Short mmCIF file of C-alpha atoms in Angstrom, two decimals:
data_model
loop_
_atom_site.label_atom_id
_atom_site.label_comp_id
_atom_site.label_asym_id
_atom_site.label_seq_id
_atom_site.Cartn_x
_atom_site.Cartn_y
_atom_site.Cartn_z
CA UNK A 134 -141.04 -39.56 -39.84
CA UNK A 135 -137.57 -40.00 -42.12
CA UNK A 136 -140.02 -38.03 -44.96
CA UNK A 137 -140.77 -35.03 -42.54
CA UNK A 138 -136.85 -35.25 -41.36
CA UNK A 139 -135.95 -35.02 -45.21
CA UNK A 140 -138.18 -31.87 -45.69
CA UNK A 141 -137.33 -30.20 -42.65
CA UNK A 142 -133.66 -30.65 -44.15
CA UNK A 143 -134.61 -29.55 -47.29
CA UNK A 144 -136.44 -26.49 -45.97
CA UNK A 145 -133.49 -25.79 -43.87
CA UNK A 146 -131.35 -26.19 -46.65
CA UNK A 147 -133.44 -23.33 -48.86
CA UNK A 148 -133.73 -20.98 -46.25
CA UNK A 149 -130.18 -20.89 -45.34
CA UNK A 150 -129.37 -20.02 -49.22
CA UNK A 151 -131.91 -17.15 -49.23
CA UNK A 152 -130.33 -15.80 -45.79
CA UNK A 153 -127.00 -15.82 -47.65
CA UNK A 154 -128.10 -14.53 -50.71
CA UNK A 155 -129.42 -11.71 -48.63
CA UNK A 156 -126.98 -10.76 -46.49
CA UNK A 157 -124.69 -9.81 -49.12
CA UNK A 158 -127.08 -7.15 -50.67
CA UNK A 159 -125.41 -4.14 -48.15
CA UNK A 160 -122.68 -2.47 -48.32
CA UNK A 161 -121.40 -0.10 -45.51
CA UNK A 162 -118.28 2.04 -46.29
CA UNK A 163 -115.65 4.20 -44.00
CA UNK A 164 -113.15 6.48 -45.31
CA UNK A 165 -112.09 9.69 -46.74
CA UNK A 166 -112.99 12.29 -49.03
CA UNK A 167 -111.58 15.06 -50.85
CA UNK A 168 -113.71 17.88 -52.34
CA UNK A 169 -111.65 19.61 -54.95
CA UNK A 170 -113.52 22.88 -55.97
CA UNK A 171 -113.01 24.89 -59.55
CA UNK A 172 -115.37 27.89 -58.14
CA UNK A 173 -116.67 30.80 -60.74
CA UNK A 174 -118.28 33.68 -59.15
CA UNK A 175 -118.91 37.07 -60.38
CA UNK A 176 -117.93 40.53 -58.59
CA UNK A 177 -120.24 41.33 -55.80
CA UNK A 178 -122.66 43.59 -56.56
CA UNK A 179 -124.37 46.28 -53.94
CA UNK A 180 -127.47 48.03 -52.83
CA UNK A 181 -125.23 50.76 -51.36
CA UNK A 182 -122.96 53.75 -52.86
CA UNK A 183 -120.54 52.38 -55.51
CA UNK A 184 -117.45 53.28 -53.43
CA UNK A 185 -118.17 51.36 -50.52
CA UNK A 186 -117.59 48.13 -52.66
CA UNK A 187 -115.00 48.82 -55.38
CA UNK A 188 -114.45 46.37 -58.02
CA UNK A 189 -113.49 43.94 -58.67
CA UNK A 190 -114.61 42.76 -55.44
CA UNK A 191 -115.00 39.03 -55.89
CA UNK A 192 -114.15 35.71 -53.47
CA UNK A 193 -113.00 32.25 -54.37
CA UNK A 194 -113.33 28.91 -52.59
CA UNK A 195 -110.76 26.53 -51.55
CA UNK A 196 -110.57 22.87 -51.04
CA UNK A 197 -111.43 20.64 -48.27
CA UNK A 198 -111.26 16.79 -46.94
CA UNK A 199 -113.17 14.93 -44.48
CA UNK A 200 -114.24 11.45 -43.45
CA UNK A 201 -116.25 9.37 -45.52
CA UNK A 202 -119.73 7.25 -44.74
CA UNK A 203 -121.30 5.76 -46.98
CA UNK A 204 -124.48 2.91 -47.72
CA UNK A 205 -124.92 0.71 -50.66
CA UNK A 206 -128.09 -1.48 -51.51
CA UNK A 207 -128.00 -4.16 -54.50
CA UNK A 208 -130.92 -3.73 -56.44
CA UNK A 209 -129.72 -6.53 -59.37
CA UNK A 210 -126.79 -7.97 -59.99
CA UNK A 211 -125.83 -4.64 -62.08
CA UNK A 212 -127.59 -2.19 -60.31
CA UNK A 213 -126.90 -0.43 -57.07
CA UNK A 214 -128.55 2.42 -55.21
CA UNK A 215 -125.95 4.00 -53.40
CA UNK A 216 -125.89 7.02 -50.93
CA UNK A 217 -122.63 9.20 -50.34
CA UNK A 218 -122.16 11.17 -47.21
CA UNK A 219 -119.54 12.02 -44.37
CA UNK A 220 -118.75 14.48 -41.50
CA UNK A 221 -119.54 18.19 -42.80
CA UNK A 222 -116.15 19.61 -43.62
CA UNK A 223 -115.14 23.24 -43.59
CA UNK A 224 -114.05 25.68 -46.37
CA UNK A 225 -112.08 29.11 -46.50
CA UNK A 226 -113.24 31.28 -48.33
CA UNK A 227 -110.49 33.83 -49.89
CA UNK A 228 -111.22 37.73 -51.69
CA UNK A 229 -110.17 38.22 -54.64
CA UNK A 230 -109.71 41.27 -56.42
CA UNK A 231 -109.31 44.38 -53.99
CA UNK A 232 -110.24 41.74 -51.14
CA UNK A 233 -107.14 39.26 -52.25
CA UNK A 234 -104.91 41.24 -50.02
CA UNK A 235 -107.73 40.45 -47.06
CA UNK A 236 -107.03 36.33 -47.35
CA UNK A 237 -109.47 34.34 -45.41
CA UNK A 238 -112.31 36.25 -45.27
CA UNK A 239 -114.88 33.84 -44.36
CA UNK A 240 -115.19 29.81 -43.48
CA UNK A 241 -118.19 28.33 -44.39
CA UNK A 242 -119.35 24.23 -43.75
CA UNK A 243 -121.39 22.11 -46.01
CA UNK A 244 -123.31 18.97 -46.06
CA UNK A 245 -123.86 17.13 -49.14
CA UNK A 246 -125.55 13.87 -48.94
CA UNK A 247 -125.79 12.38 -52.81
CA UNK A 248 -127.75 9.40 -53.84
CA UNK A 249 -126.90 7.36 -56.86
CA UNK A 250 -127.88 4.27 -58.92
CA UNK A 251 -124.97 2.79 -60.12
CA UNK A 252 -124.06 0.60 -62.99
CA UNK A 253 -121.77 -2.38 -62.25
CA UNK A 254 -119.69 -3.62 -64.54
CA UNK A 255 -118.68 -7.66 -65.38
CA UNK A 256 -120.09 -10.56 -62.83
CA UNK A 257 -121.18 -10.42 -59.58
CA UNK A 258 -118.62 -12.74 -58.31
CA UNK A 259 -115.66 -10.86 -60.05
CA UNK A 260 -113.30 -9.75 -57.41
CA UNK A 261 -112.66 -6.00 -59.53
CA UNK A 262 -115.54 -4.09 -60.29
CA UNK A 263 -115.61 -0.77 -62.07
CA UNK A 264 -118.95 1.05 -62.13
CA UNK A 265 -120.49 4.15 -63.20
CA UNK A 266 -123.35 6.07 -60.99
CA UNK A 267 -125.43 9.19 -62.02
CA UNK A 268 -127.94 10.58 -59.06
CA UNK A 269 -128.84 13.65 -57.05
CA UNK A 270 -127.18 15.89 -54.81
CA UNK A 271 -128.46 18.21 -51.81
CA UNK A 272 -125.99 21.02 -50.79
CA UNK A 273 -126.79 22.80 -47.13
CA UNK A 274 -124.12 25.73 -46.06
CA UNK A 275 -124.10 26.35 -42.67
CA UNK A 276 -122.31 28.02 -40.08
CA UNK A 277 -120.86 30.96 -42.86
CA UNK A 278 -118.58 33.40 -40.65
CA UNK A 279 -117.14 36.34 -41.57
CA UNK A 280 -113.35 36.84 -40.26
CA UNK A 281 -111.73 40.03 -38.67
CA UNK A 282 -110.15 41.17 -41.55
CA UNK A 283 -113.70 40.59 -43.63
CA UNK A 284 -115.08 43.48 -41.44
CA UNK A 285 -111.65 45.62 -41.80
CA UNK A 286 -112.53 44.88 -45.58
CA UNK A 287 -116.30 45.58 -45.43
CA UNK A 288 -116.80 48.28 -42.90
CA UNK A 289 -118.40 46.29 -39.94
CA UNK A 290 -119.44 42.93 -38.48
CA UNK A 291 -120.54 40.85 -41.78
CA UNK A 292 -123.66 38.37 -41.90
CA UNK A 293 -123.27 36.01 -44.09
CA UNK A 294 -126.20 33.50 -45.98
CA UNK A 295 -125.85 30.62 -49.26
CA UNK A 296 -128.11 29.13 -50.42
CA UNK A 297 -128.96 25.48 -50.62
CA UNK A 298 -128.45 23.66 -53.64
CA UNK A 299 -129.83 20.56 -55.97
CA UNK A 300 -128.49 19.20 -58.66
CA UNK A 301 -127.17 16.07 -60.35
CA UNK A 302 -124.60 14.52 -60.05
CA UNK A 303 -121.98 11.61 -61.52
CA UNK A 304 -119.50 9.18 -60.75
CA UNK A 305 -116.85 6.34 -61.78
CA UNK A 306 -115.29 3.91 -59.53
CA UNK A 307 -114.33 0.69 -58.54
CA UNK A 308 -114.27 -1.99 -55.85
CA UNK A 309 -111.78 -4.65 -55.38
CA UNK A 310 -113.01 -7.44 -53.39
CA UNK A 311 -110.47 -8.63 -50.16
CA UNK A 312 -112.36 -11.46 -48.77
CA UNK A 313 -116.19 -12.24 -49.00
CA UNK A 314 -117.29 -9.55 -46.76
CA UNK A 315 -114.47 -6.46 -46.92
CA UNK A 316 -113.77 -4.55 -49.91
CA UNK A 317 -112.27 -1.49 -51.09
CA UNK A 318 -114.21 0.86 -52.98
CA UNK A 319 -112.99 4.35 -54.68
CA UNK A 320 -114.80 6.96 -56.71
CA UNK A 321 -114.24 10.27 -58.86
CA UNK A 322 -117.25 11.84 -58.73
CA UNK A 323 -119.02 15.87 -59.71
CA UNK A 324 -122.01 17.88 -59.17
CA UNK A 325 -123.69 20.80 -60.24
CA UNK A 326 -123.82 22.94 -57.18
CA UNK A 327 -124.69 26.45 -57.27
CA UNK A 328 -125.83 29.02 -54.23
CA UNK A 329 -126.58 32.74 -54.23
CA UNK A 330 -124.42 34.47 -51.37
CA UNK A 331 -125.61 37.58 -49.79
CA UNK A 332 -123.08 39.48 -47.40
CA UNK A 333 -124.98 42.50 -45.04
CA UNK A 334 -122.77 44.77 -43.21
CA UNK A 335 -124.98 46.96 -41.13
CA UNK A 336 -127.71 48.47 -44.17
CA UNK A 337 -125.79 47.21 -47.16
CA UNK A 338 -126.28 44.24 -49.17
CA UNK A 339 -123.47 42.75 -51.05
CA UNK A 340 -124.15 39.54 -53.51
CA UNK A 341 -123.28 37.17 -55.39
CA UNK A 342 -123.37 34.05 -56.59
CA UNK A 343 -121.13 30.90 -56.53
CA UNK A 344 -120.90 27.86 -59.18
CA UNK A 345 -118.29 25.28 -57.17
CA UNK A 346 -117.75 22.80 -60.33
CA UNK A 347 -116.96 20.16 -57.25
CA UNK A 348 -114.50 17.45 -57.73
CA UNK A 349 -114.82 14.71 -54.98
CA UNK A 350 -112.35 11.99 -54.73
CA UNK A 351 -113.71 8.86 -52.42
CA UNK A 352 -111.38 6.06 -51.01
CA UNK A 353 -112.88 3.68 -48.49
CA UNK A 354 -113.49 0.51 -46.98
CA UNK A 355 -116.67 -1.44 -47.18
CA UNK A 356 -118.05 -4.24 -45.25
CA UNK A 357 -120.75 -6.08 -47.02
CA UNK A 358 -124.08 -8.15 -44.76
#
């Protein structure tokens, strides 16, 4: 009996360490984001008469924030696979060129999960880590509207369609350990995402296409189970 009480005990005793060894393998993460765009696009081009779109007739881009989820998994004691995400924020889009003086001419919202594996930097107990992460992004634009003063600028009620996008992507960051469990984790972080954006007003076509050159600053908490 005291040799079966000493291996229950024992048994106990082993499966408690794996349950905490496991638990610690997830992170979730809340927070914010910041997508900081450096967008290159050429001048529209058109299917219709040359003097319905005068050049240049191009658009830019501008920034955006929104709120931050966020999943990681620990693979090793260096390596994480990590997946980015949050609430689909919304973008201006501004002319430029004879369509500056327009502003806002359209708002457009994206979702952008990315997946990374990460590298993690010094011990697994250290309370700072820096890491580095290079992955894969998916870019989906939805909901693209053209404003009033678009269809002053184009003639008519505008429909406009982008693209989805792929591409990889990068990142550097760190997490500071608070307790055992909460953390706070930050990341700088790009991605090659490009889209082809066609405009029609009524018959005519008008496209283009859009290279973002995405900076996306990440600052969140994370719970780790």
């Amino acid at each position: 009996m005291k040799k079966t009480q000493i291996a229950a005990a024992v048994l106990l005793g082993l499966l408690s360490t794996a349950s905490f060894a496991d638990e610690y393998n997830n992170t979730v993460r809340a927070g914010v984001i910041g997508v900081f765009l450096h967008p290159e696009s050429p001048d529209f081009t058109s299917n219709g008469p040359a003097f319905l779109t005068p050049q240049p007739a191009g658009l830019t881009v501008g920034n955006a924030n929104t709120v931050l989820f966020g999943i990681t998994h620990r693979l090793t004691d260096h390596l994480d696979l990590d997946l980015t995400a949050g609430l689909p924020p919304e973008h201006n889009v501004y002319g430029r060129g004879v369509l500056g003086p327009y502003g806002v001419i359209a708002k457009v919202k994206q979702r952008a999960p990315t997946v990374f594996i990460n590298y993690n930097f010094g011990a697994a107990s250290d309370t700072f880590r820096p890491y580095v992460g290079l992955g894969l992004n998916y870019t989906q634009f939805f909901d693209a509207t053209a404003t009033a003063s678009n269809n002053i600028a184009t003639g008519g009620p505008t429909k406009i369609e982008l693209k989805e996008s792929f591409g990889l992507a990068a990142q550097i960051g760190a997490r500071y350990k608070l307790n055992e469990r909460w953390s706070l984790i930050g990341s700088v972080a790009t991605a090659k995402v490009k889209t082809d954006l066609t405009a029609t007003t009524g018959s005519i076509e008008r496209k283009t296409k859009i290279d973002f050159k995405p900076i996306v600053v990440t600052l969140g908490v994370g719970y780790s189970f």
